[in-house]
mmCIF file of C-alpha atoms in Angstrom:
data_model
loop_
_atom_site.group_PDB
_atom_site.id
_atom_site.type_symbol
_atom_site.label_atom_id
_atom_site.label_comp_id
_atom_site.label_asym_id
_atom_site.label_seq_id
_atom_site.Cartn_x
_atom_site.Cartn_y
_atom_site.Cartn_z
ATOM 1 C CA MET A 1 130.085 61.005 264.442
ATOM 2 C CA SER A 2 127.743 63.962 263.919
ATOM 3 C CA ILE A 3 123.677 63.598 264.517
ATOM 4 C CA VAL A 4 121.746 64.665 261.456
ATOM 5 C CA ILE A 5 118.070 64.967 261.844
ATOM 6 C CA ARG A 6 116.019 65.242 258.744
ATOM 7 C CA ASP A 7 112.431 64.302 257.476
ATOM 8 C CA VAL A 8 111.922 60.517 256.819
ATOM 9 C CA ARG A 9 111.949 59.246 253.239
ATOM 10 C CA GLU A 10 109.011 57.061 251.943
ATOM 11 C CA HIS A 11 111.524 54.103 251.323
ATOM 12 C CA GLU A 12 112.851 54.645 254.753
ATOM 13 C CA LEU A 13 109.224 53.343 256.364
ATOM 14 C CA ASP A 14 110.262 49.536 256.357
ATOM 15 C CA SER A 15 113.198 50.603 258.544
ATOM 16 C CA VAL A 16 111.348 52.815 260.658
ATOM 17 C CA LEU A 17 108.973 49.879 261.301
ATOM 18 C CA ALA A 18 111.981 47.692 262.351
ATOM 19 C CA LEU A 19 112.989 50.167 264.782
ATOM 20 C CA ASN A 20 109.597 50.635 266.491
ATOM 21 C CA ASN A 21 108.902 47.152 266.916
ATOM 22 C CA ASN A 22 112.298 45.828 267.933
ATOM 23 C CA ALA A 23 112.146 49.206 270.603
ATOM 24 C CA GLY A 24 110.732 46.574 273.449
ATOM 25 C CA LEU A 25 107.443 47.208 276.294
ATOM 26 C CA ALA A 26 108.358 50.891 276.255
ATOM 27 C CA ILE A 27 106.707 51.542 273.001
ATOM 28 C CA LEU A 28 103.636 50.372 271.297
ATOM 29 C CA PRO A 29 103.756 47.949 268.134
ATOM 30 C CA LEU A 30 103.061 49.205 264.970
ATOM 31 C CA ASP A 31 101.636 47.305 261.500
ATOM 32 C CA ALA A 32 103.003 48.838 257.894
ATOM 33 C CA ALA A 33 99.303 50.299 257.362
ATOM 34 C CA ARG A 34 99.615 52.306 260.736
ATOM 35 C CA LEU A 35 102.754 53.473 259.885
ATOM 36 C CA ARG A 36 101.674 54.906 256.391
ATOM 37 C CA LEU A 37 99.072 56.718 258.445
ATOM 38 C CA PHE A 38 101.479 58.543 260.134
ATOM 39 C CA PHE A 39 103.478 58.900 257.282
ATOM 40 C CA ASP A 40 100.384 60.589 255.625
ATOM 41 C CA THR A 41 99.072 62.438 258.140
ATOM 42 C CA ALA A 42 102.067 63.551 260.894
ATOM 43 C CA GLU A 43 102.766 66.984 260.884
ATOM 44 C CA TYR A 44 106.435 66.207 262.025
ATOM 45 C CA PHE A 45 107.930 62.869 261.184
ATOM 46 C CA ARG A 46 111.808 62.704 261.534
ATOM 47 C CA VAL A 47 114.575 60.422 261.370
ATOM 48 C CA ALA A 48 118.309 60.666 262.739
ATOM 49 C CA GLU A 49 121.432 59.456 260.839
ATOM 50 C CA ARG A 50 124.441 59.016 262.739
ATOM 51 C CA ASP A 51 127.405 57.775 260.908
ATOM 52 C CA GLY A 52 125.306 57.086 257.591
ATOM 53 C CA ASN A 53 123.054 54.745 259.497
ATOM 54 C CA LEU A 54 119.351 55.160 260.926
ATOM 55 C CA ALA A 55 119.389 55.906 264.521
ATOM 56 C CA GLY A 56 116.009 56.804 265.429
ATOM 57 C CA PHE A 57 112.996 58.643 264.930
ATOM 58 C CA LEU A 58 110.265 60.753 266.471
ATOM 59 C CA ILE A 59 106.588 61.504 264.941
ATOM 60 C CA GLY A 60 104.720 64.487 266.255
ATOM 61 C CA PHE A 61 101.280 65.998 265.598
ATOM 62 C CA GLY A 62 99.595 69.547 266.230
ATOM 63 C CA SER A 63 96.471 69.600 268.598
ATOM 64 C CA ASP A 64 94.511 70.407 265.908
ATOM 65 C CA SER A 65 95.153 67.411 263.862
ATOM 66 C CA GLN A 66 92.632 64.236 263.562
ATOM 67 C CA HIS A 67 95.023 61.717 265.481
ATOM 68 C CA ASP A 68 93.175 58.671 267.124
ATOM 69 C CA SER A 69 95.645 58.071 270.034
ATOM 70 C CA SER A 70 94.087 57.685 273.336
ATOM 71 C CA ASN A 71 96.898 59.559 274.839
ATOM 72 C CA PHE A 72 96.922 62.530 272.183
ATOM 73 C CA ALA A 73 92.793 62.391 273.223
ATOM 74 C CA TRP A 74 93.391 62.923 276.757
ATOM 75 C CA PHE A 75 95.556 66.011 276.490
ATOM 76 C CA LYS A 76 92.694 67.613 274.175
ATOM 77 C CA GLN A 77 90.134 66.472 276.964
ATOM 78 C CA HIS A 78 92.538 67.870 279.427
ATOM 79 C CA LEU A 79 94.458 70.806 278.387
ATOM 80 C CA THR A 80 93.011 74.759 277.454
ATOM 81 C CA GLN A 81 96.027 75.767 274.824
ATOM 82 C CA LYS A 82 97.266 74.453 271.845
ATOM 83 C CA PHE A 83 100.143 71.818 272.322
ATOM 84 C CA PHE A 84 102.624 69.774 269.943
ATOM 85 C CA TYR A 85 101.975 66.151 270.918
ATOM 86 C CA ILE A 86 105.279 63.673 270.497
ATOM 87 C CA ASP A 87 103.495 60.099 269.712
ATOM 88 C CA ARG A 88 106.483 58.473 269.553
ATOM 89 C CA ILE A 89 110.127 58.627 269.584
ATOM 90 C CA VAL A 90 112.661 55.549 269.018
ATOM 91 C CA VAL A 91 116.317 55.388 268.908
ATOM 92 C CA ALA A 92 118.056 52.377 267.946
ATOM 93 C CA SER A 93 119.296 50.449 270.897
ATOM 94 C CA ARG A 94 123.070 50.342 269.799
ATOM 95 C CA ARG A 95 122.639 54.254 269.927
ATOM 96 C CA ARG A 96 120.909 55.060 273.402
ATOM 97 C CA GLY A 97 122.633 57.203 275.419
ATOM 98 C CA GLY A 98 124.729 58.997 272.658
ATOM 99 C CA GLY A 99 122.690 61.985 272.356
ATOM 100 C CA VAL A 100 120.281 60.980 269.533
ATOM 101 C CA GLY A 101 117.215 61.517 272.041
ATOM 102 C CA ARG A 102 118.197 64.979 272.938
ATOM 103 C CA ALA A 103 118.918 65.836 269.505
ATOM 104 C CA PHE A 104 115.318 64.874 268.809
ATOM 105 C CA TYR A 105 113.885 66.776 271.759
ATOM 106 C CA ALA A 106 115.749 70.026 270.712
ATOM 107 C CA ASP A 107 114.447 69.651 267.063
ATOM 108 C CA ALA A 108 111.072 69.166 267.932
ATOM 109 C CA GLN A 109 110.941 71.681 270.732
ATOM 110 C CA SER A 110 112.828 74.276 268.141
ATOM 111 C CA TYR A 111 109.958 73.239 266.000
ATOM 112 C CA SER A 112 106.936 73.667 268.213
ATOM 113 C CA GLU A 113 107.985 76.479 270.342
ATOM 114 C CA LEU A 114 107.428 78.761 266.964
ATOM 115 C CA ARG A 115 103.764 77.439 266.664
ATOM 116 C CA TYR A 116 102.812 75.926 270.151
ATOM 117 C CA PRO A 117 102.611 76.621 273.767
ATOM 118 C CA GLN A 118 102.825 73.392 275.100
ATOM 119 C CA LEU A 119 104.744 70.325 274.164
ATOM 120 C CA THR A 120 103.463 67.094 275.204
ATOM 121 C CA CYS A 121 104.418 63.347 275.503
ATOM 122 C CA GLU A 122 103.825 60.358 277.976
ATOM 123 C CA VAL A 123 106.101 57.899 279.536
ATOM 124 C CA PHE A 124 104.450 54.065 279.777
ATOM 125 C CA LEU A 125 105.027 53.833 283.687
ATOM 126 C CA ASP A 126 104.352 49.679 283.992
ATOM 127 C CA HIS A 127 108.043 48.547 282.635
ATOM 128 C CA GLY A 128 110.686 50.700 284.438
ATOM 129 C CA ALA A 129 110.167 54.012 283.590
ATOM 130 C CA ASP A 130 112.805 55.363 285.366
ATOM 131 C CA ALA A 131 115.331 56.167 282.778
ATOM 132 C CA ALA A 132 112.549 57.784 280.893
ATOM 133 C CA LEU A 133 111.236 60.168 283.323
ATOM 134 C CA LEU A 134 114.269 61.167 284.256
ATOM 135 C CA PHE A 135 115.448 62.191 280.906
ATOM 136 C CA HIS A 136 111.918 64.259 280.221
ATOM 137 C CA GLY A 137 112.383 65.909 283.811
ATOM 138 C CA SER A 138 115.959 67.011 282.689
ATOM 139 C CA PHE A 139 114.364 68.185 279.679
ATOM 140 C CA GLY A 140 111.906 70.374 281.610
ATOM 141 C CA PHE A 141 109.032 67.826 281.449
ATOM 142 C CA ARG A 142 106.324 67.691 284.353
ATOM 143 C CA GLU A 143 103.435 65.141 285.104
ATOM 144 C CA VAL A 144 100.338 66.877 284.627
ATOM 145 C CA GLY A 145 98.026 63.470 285.130
ATOM 146 C CA GLN A 146 97.924 59.835 284.015
ATOM 147 C CA ASN A 147 95.870 57.735 281.870
ATOM 148 C CA ASN A 148 95.139 54.431 281.815
ATOM 149 C CA MET A 149 95.142 53.631 278.094
ATOM 150 C CA PRO A 150 92.226 51.504 277.297
ATOM 151 C CA HIS A 151 93.199 48.292 275.005
ATOM 152 C CA VAL A 152 96.587 47.661 275.868
ATOM 153 C CA ASP A 153 96.338 47.930 279.856
ATOM 154 C CA VAL A 154 99.158 50.400 280.053
ATOM 155 C CA ARG A 155 99.677 53.417 282.001
ATOM 156 C CA ALA A 156 101.013 56.333 281.112
ATOM 157 C CA SER A 157 102.479 59.545 282.576
ATOM 158 C CA MET A 158 101.198 62.120 281.042
ATOM 159 C CA LEU A 159 103.825 64.888 280.515
ATOM 160 C CA LEU A 160 103.871 68.650 279.459
ATOM 161 C CA LYS A 161 106.402 71.490 278.878
ATOM 162 C CA ASP A 162 105.653 74.848 278.703
ATOM 163 C CA LEU A 163 107.086 76.648 275.965
ATOM 164 C CA CYS A 164 108.429 79.943 276.934
ATOM 165 C CA SER A 165 109.596 81.414 273.680
ATOM 166 C CA TYR A 166 105.945 80.919 271.969
ATOM 167 C CA GLN A 167 104.288 84.110 273.741
ATOM 168 C CA TRP A 168 107.027 85.861 271.906
ATOM 169 C CA VAL A 169 107.306 84.584 268.802
ATOM 170 C CA HIS A 170 103.097 84.535 268.618
ATOM 171 C CA ASP A 171 103.092 88.332 269.299
ATOM 172 C CA THR A 172 105.770 89.276 267.115
ATOM 173 C CA TYR A 173 104.948 87.068 264.076
ATOM 174 C CA GLY A 174 101.394 85.512 264.618
ATOM 175 C CA ASP A 175 101.158 83.583 262.303
ATOM 176 C CA ALA A 176 103.016 84.684 259.474
ATOM 177 C CA LEU A 177 106.818 83.698 260.289
ATOM 178 C CA PRO A 178 109.943 84.628 258.114
ATOM 179 C CA ASP A 179 110.834 82.721 255.501
ATOM 180 C CA VAL A 180 114.050 81.187 256.475
ATOM 181 C CA PRO A 181 115.059 77.942 256.207
ATOM 182 C CA TRP A 182 115.255 76.720 260.121
ATOM 183 C CA VAL A 183 111.633 78.005 260.503
ATOM 184 C CA GLY A 184 110.263 75.910 257.680
ATOM 185 C CA HIS A 185 107.593 73.545 258.012
ATOM 186 C CA ARG A 186 109.268 70.280 258.756
ATOM 187 C CA ARG A 187 106.820 68.510 256.462
ATOM 188 C CA GLU A 188 103.156 68.612 254.750
ATOM 189 C CA PRO A 189 100.969 65.819 255.685
ATOM 190 C CA LEU A 190 99.980 64.539 252.486
ATOM 191 C CA ARG A 191 96.446 63.792 253.547
ATOM 192 C CA ALA A 192 96.149 67.849 253.987
ATOM 193 C CA GLN A 193 97.172 68.015 250.116
ATOM 194 C CA ARG A 194 95.063 65.886 248.638
ATOM 195 C CA PRO A 195 91.810 67.111 247.070
ATOM 196 C CA THR A 196 89.017 65.681 248.774
ATOM 197 C CA GLY A 197 87.346 62.854 247.565
ATOM 198 C CA THR A 198 90.328 61.173 246.473
#
């Protein structure tokens, strides 16, 4: 019955795509090419397993990435500090309310607060957002603005959480974090590893 959060594996992308596109109006649909781009470039792309089955996924990008989301661009325009951006989180419908979302956010925050002073995400406001806003508010997020997303006619509440541990970690370790397993970089984006021109 435990929840295991781990890096996504390439052979799971079809299952991730199905989860995303069955999530309803609270998440934008994806095609296989876009999901593959996320797999190749996301700083954080993890899945949750419960009882041996895929229960959800979370994808995130650091503020220095070349991510092309309009909401990511909004945060880049409006924030002055580095941030970690949660692009999307999806929990399988049969697993909602069972702690998977909280496990994902705890893992993403644990990763982020060692590297970024702020954690960001958005909630779509036009399709019954009360449950999502309550979830994020109970996790310490606050609204810092709204974004009308072009091309999809969706209004998003732009949410931010200050990561209070970041400053101490940065002052103590700088960019040389200790080499211990739980601190390790979640995954290296594949594009960053490829030589230029390939």
